[in-house]
GROMACS .gro file of C-alpha atoms in nm:
model
  247
    1MET     CA    1  -0.006  -0.007   0.011
    2THR     CA    2   0.116   0.345  -0.075
    3SER     CA    3   0.222   0.534   0.226
    4LEU     CA    4   0.138   0.906   0.302
    5THR     CA    5   0.486   1.000   0.211
    6GLY     CA    6   0.493   0.799  -0.117
    7PRO     CA    7   0.529   0.475  -0.263
    8SER     CA    8   0.688   0.197  -0.053
    9ILE     CA    9   0.934  -0.092  -0.130
   10ILE     CA   10   0.627  -0.329  -0.166
   11ASP     CA   11   0.475  -0.075  -0.423
   12ALA     CA   12   0.804  -0.049  -0.628
   13GLN     CA   13   0.839  -0.439  -0.621
   14LEU     CA   14   0.481  -0.502  -0.725
   15SER     CA   15   0.515  -0.225  -0.999
   16LEU     CA   16   0.843  -0.396  -1.137
   17ALA     CA   17   0.648  -0.720  -1.145
   18THR     CA   18   0.351  -0.529  -1.356
   19VAL     CA   19   0.624  -0.421  -1.614
   20ARG     CA   20   0.788  -0.756  -1.632
   21ARG     CA   21   0.441  -0.952  -1.662
   22ALA     CA   22   0.327  -0.707  -1.946
   23ARG     CA   23   0.645  -0.797  -2.152
   24GLU     CA   24   0.650  -1.150  -2.073
   25ALA     CA   25   0.264  -1.259  -2.079
   26ASP     CA   26   0.027  -0.973  -2.133
   27LEU     CA   27   0.165  -0.838  -2.443
   28ALA     CA   28   0.225  -1.187  -2.593
   29GLY     CA   29  -0.142  -1.277  -2.492
   30LEU     CA   30  -0.269  -0.981  -2.685
   31ARG     CA   31  -0.060  -1.064  -3.002
   32ARG     CA   32  -0.217  -1.412  -3.005
   33ARG     CA   33  -0.589  -1.297  -2.953
   34LEU     CA   34  -0.530  -1.026  -3.229
   35ASP     CA   35  -0.397  -1.274  -3.466
   36ASP     CA   36  -0.672  -1.507  -3.411
   37GLY     CA   37  -0.926  -1.235  -3.437
   38LEU     CA   38  -0.791  -1.113  -3.768
   39SER     CA   39  -0.758  -1.450  -3.907
   40GLN     CA   40  -1.129  -1.545  -3.821
   41ALA     CA   41  -1.230  -1.210  -3.975
   42ARG     CA   42  -1.048  -1.273  -4.294
   43THR     CA   43  -1.170  -1.633  -4.327
   44PHE     CA   44  -1.529  -1.571  -4.236
   45ARG     CA   45  -1.777  -1.685  -4.473
   46ASP     CA   46  -2.167  -1.718  -4.427
   47PRO     CA   47  -2.311  -1.945  -4.698
   48ASP     CA   48  -2.667  -1.770  -4.620
   49LEU     CA   49  -2.506  -1.415  -4.709
   50THR     CA   50  -2.418  -1.266  -5.039
   51ASP     CA   51  -2.078  -1.224  -5.153
   52GLU     CA   52  -2.092  -0.839  -5.102
   53ALA     CA   53  -2.265  -0.914  -4.756
   54ASN     CA   54  -1.971  -1.149  -4.643
   55VAL     CA   55  -1.708  -0.892  -4.751
   56ARG     CA   56  -1.876  -0.636  -4.533
   57ARG     CA   57  -1.899  -0.887  -4.251
   58ARG     CA   58  -1.533  -0.977  -4.267
   59ALA     CA   59  -1.461  -0.573  -4.260
   60ASP     CA   60  -1.673  -0.539  -3.960
   61LEU     CA   61  -1.521  -0.831  -3.787
   62GLU     CA   62  -1.153  -0.726  -3.873
   63ARG     CA   63  -1.237  -0.350  -3.740
   64ALA     CA   64  -1.395  -0.507  -3.425
   65ALA     CA   65  -1.077  -0.732  -3.340
   66ARG     CA   66  -0.857  -0.425  -3.401
   67GLU     CA   67  -1.059  -0.194  -3.179
   68ARG     CA   68  -1.058  -0.458  -2.895
   69ALA     CA   69  -0.682  -0.498  -2.939
   70GLY     CA   70  -0.610  -0.133  -2.938
   71THR     CA   71  -0.839  -0.075  -2.609
   72GLU     CA   72  -0.661  -0.376  -2.443
   73LEU     CA   73  -0.317  -0.218  -2.535
   74ASP     CA   74  -0.412   0.109  -2.393
   75GLY     CA   75  -0.474  -0.050  -2.072
   76ILE     CA   76  -0.148  -0.239  -2.054
   77GLU     CA   77   0.041   0.061  -2.180
   78HIS     CA   78  -0.124   0.283  -1.905
   79ALA     CA   79  -0.054   0.022  -1.628
   80THR     CA   80   0.311  -0.006  -1.727
   81ASN     CA   81   0.343   0.373  -1.740
   82ALA     CA   82   0.187   0.415  -1.393
   83ALA     CA   83   0.424   0.118  -1.265
   84ALA     CA   84   0.715   0.301  -1.397
   85GLU     CA   85   0.627   0.637  -1.253
   86GLN     CA   86   0.566   0.459  -0.913
   87ILE     CA   87   0.924   0.301  -0.935
   88ARG     CA   88   1.081   0.625  -1.013
   89ALA     CA   89   0.905   0.827  -0.734
   90TYR     CA   90   0.993   0.568  -0.481
   91ALA     CA   91   1.355   0.572  -0.615
   92GLU     CA   92   1.383   0.948  -0.595
   93ARG     CA   93   1.218   0.965  -0.265
   94MET     CA   94   1.466   0.711  -0.106
   95SER     CA   95   1.776   0.884  -0.286
   96ALA     CA   96   1.666   1.219  -0.167
   97PRO     CA   97   1.906   1.381   0.120
   98THR     CA   98   1.760   1.317   0.466
   99ALA     CA   99   1.638   1.614   0.651
  100ARG     CA  100   1.924   1.813   0.776
  101ASP     CA  101   2.004   2.146   0.924
  102ALA     CA  102   2.160   2.401   0.714
  103THR     CA  103   2.503   2.330   0.859
  104GLU     CA  104   2.480   1.953   0.762
  105GLN     CA  105   2.364   2.035   0.437
  106LEU     CA  106   2.648   2.294   0.370
  107LEU     CA  107   2.900   2.014   0.493
  108ALA     CA  108   2.742   1.752   0.252
  109GLU     CA  109   2.776   1.988  -0.051
  110THR     CA  110   3.122   2.081   0.056
  111ARG     CA  111   3.223   1.733   0.061
  112ARG     CA  112   3.087   1.680  -0.273
  113GLY     CA  113   3.254   1.966  -0.419
  114ARG     CA  114   3.593   1.829  -0.292
  115ALA     CA  115   3.523   1.500  -0.413
  116TRP     CA  116   3.450   1.639  -0.764
  117ASP     CA  117   3.764   1.854  -0.758
  118ARG     CA  118   3.979   1.549  -0.670
  119THR     CA  119   3.822   1.331  -0.921
  120ARG     CA  120   3.839   1.613  -1.194
  121ALA     CA  121   4.213   1.633  -1.134
  122LEU     CA  122   4.247   1.256  -1.192
  123LEU     CA  123   4.032   1.259  -1.508
  124ASP     CA  124   4.227   1.574  -1.647
  125ALA     CA  125   4.559   1.364  -1.563
  126GLY     CA  126   4.424   1.085  -1.799
  127ARG     CA  127   4.229   0.830  -1.569
  128SER     CA  128   3.930   0.685  -1.725
  129ALA     CA  129   3.574   0.727  -1.592
  130ALA     CA  130   3.533   0.377  -1.519
  131ASP     CA  131   3.859   0.376  -1.322
  132VAL     CA  132   3.739   0.672  -1.092
  133ILE     CA  133   3.401   0.541  -1.050
  134GLY     CA  134   3.522   0.173  -0.933
  135SER     CA  135   3.710   0.339  -0.663
  136ALA     CA  136   3.490   0.619  -0.570
  137ASP     CA  137   3.299   0.670  -0.224
  138VAL     CA  138   2.928   0.757  -0.203
  139ASP     CA  139   3.008   1.138  -0.181
  140THR     CA  140   3.220   1.111  -0.496
  141LEU     CA  141   2.951   0.916  -0.686
  142ARG     CA  142   2.682   1.139  -0.595
  143ALA     CA  143   2.906   1.418  -0.737
  144LEU     CA  144   3.012   1.224  -1.032
  145ARG     CA  145   2.649   1.157  -1.109
  146VAL     CA  146   2.590   1.559  -1.168
  147GLU     CA  147   2.928   1.649  -1.285
  148LEU     CA  148   3.074   1.363  -1.508
  149PRO     CA  149   2.816   1.382  -1.803
  150PRO     CA  150   2.875   1.765  -1.869
  151TYR     CA  151   3.248   1.695  -1.809
  152LEU     CA  152   3.265   1.421  -2.064
  153ALA     CA  153   3.048   1.606  -2.294
  154ALA     CA  154   3.296   1.915  -2.302
  155ARG     CA  155   3.590   1.716  -2.373
  156SER     CA  156   3.413   1.558  -2.688
  157SER     CA  157   3.297   1.875  -2.849
  158LYS     CA  158   3.172   1.855  -3.201
  159PRO     CA  159   3.484   1.899  -3.453
  160GLU     CA  160   3.466   2.198  -3.678
  161GLY     CA  161   3.417   2.177  -4.072
  162LEU     CA  162   3.401   1.826  -4.245
  163ALA     CA  163   3.534   1.650  -3.932
  164GLY     CA  164   3.177   1.740  -3.772
  165LEU     CA  165   2.985   1.557  -4.040
  166GLY     CA  166   2.797   1.247  -3.883
  167TRP     CA  167   2.911   1.356  -3.526
  168THR     CA  168   2.664   1.302  -3.243
  169GLU     CA  169   2.681   1.385  -2.883
  170ALA     CA  170   2.785   1.131  -2.646
  171ASP     CA  171   2.532   0.966  -2.482
  172PRO     CA  172   2.549   1.015  -2.093
  173ALA     CA  173   2.344   0.705  -2.005
  174PRO     CA  174   2.621   0.437  -1.988
  175VAL     CA  175   2.830   0.654  -1.751
  176LEU     CA  176   2.516   0.735  -1.549
  177ARG     CA  177   2.441   0.364  -1.512
  178MET     CA  178   2.812   0.279  -1.431
  179VAL     CA  179   2.768   0.550  -1.125
  180ASP     CA  180   2.441   0.398  -1.038
  181ARG     CA  181   2.556   0.028  -1.032
  182ALA     CA  182   2.845   0.149  -0.809
  183LEU     CA  183   2.605   0.346  -0.572
  184VAL     CA  184   2.402   0.014  -0.543
  185ASP     CA  185   2.699  -0.142  -0.372
  186ARG     CA  186   2.784   0.157  -0.136
  187LEU     CA  187   2.443   0.286  -0.039
  188PRO     CA  188   2.250   0.178   0.288
  189LYS     CA  189   2.026  -0.111   0.230
  190ASP     CA  190   1.675   0.074   0.185
  191GLN     CA  191   1.857   0.314  -0.077
  192SER     CA  192   2.037   0.027  -0.258
  193ALA     CA  193   1.706  -0.179  -0.314
  194ALA     CA  194   1.540   0.114  -0.429
  195LEU     CA  195   1.801   0.194  -0.679
  196ARG     CA  196   1.828  -0.161  -0.773
  197ILE     CA  197   1.454  -0.158  -0.862
  198ARG     CA  198   1.480   0.135  -1.084
  199LEU     CA  199   1.804   0.000  -1.263
  200ASP     CA  200   1.598  -0.317  -1.333
  201LEU     CA  201   1.326  -0.087  -1.494
  202ASP     CA  202   1.567   0.066  -1.697
  203GLN     CA  203   1.666  -0.248  -1.821
  204ALA     CA  204   1.329  -0.380  -1.903
  205GLU     CA  205   1.170  -0.059  -2.045
  206PRO     CA  206   1.335  -0.026  -2.394
  207GLY     CA  207   1.209  -0.373  -2.508
  208LEU     CA  208   0.884  -0.331  -2.369
  209ARG     CA  209   0.848   0.008  -2.568
  210GLU     CA  210   0.939  -0.164  -2.887
  211THR     CA  211   0.698  -0.424  -2.839
  212VAL     CA  212   0.419  -0.206  -2.756
  213ALA     CA  213   0.491   0.017  -3.065
  214GLY     CA  214   0.482  -0.285  -3.291
  215LEU     CA  215   0.147  -0.410  -3.141
  216ARG     CA  216   0.020  -0.064  -3.187
  217ARG     CA  217   0.089  -0.085  -3.558
  218GLN     CA  218  -0.069  -0.413  -3.576
  219ALA     CA  219  -0.377  -0.306  -3.395
  220ASP     CA  220  -0.433   0.017  -3.598
  221GLY     CA  221  -0.353  -0.156  -3.920
  222SER     CA  222  -0.086   0.048  -4.032
  223ALA     CA  223   0.193  -0.231  -3.983
  224ALA     CA  224   0.400  -0.341  -4.314
  225ASP     CA  225   0.459  -0.686  -4.422
  226GLY     CA  226   0.707  -0.840  -4.204
  227ASP     CA  227   0.657  -0.575  -3.922
  228GLY     CA  228   0.592  -0.836  -3.661
  229LEU     CA  229   0.945  -0.984  -3.714
  230ARG     CA  230   1.118  -0.645  -3.737
  231SER     CA  231   0.950  -0.552  -3.403
  232ALA     CA  232   1.049  -0.882  -3.243
  233ILE     CA  233   1.420  -0.787  -3.349
  234ALA     CA  234   1.403  -0.419  -3.251
  235ALA     CA  235   1.279  -0.547  -2.901
  236ARG     CA  236   1.565  -0.796  -2.870
  237PHE     CA  237   1.816  -0.522  -2.963
  238ALA     CA  238   1.674  -0.287  -2.706
  239ASP     CA  239   1.719  -0.567  -2.464
  240GLN     CA  240   2.085  -0.607  -2.565
  241GLU     CA  241   2.159  -0.254  -2.531
  242ALA     CA  242   2.009  -0.223  -2.196
  243ALA     CA  243   2.188  -0.534  -2.086
  244GLN     CA  244   2.534  -0.364  -2.194
  245LEU     CA  245   2.463  -0.063  -1.990
  246ASP     CA  246   2.387  -0.281  -1.713
  247ALA     CA  247   2.725  -0.492  -1.756
   0.00000   0.00000   0.00000
């Protein structure tokens, strides 16, 4: 049950189970029902009806099958979005600094500032981000989570002229996930559990989104030939990329 102060660990665990069940069972079942409904619609024939009436009836049945699937997909998408929001709300609440007086807050900010100064000096001297993350304490990791993405982006600014063709800005997700995985091992138990659930959500969501998008195209009739296979491959690639971030 959600507490007065926000979602609980049980809420977050149940929400993660909702996301996983949607991908592993709910969407697969919906796809089967849609395929069955479309197959039955396209093969429908009533010998007591004229050919023209049979054509209209097949169109009506196909439209009804797509509408049912669309409505069910809306429900699954709404449930998984709500579950993801609850997990992130819980993780954010657990990671927020505990109530402090002004002096304690200033000291914490000072520690993080000094930690970043030390770490930036190591990075400027050639140490890798992975190296400094691996040996960082909690204050340093919290500082890295804020400061490292813009620092790395500034070091890989867009080249001028033709050298900049095809250049893309570095994605901060891998380094942020590396920092978060290190924090999981260093935070107090409750905060660690909350962060771990959020990271599990981050790993499950990309493939889920690809699967939902593919089913949406099938339900609204915009899917091209072979779209189901392409959607499955896209979901698998999304899973693999998320797993690489998690490595």
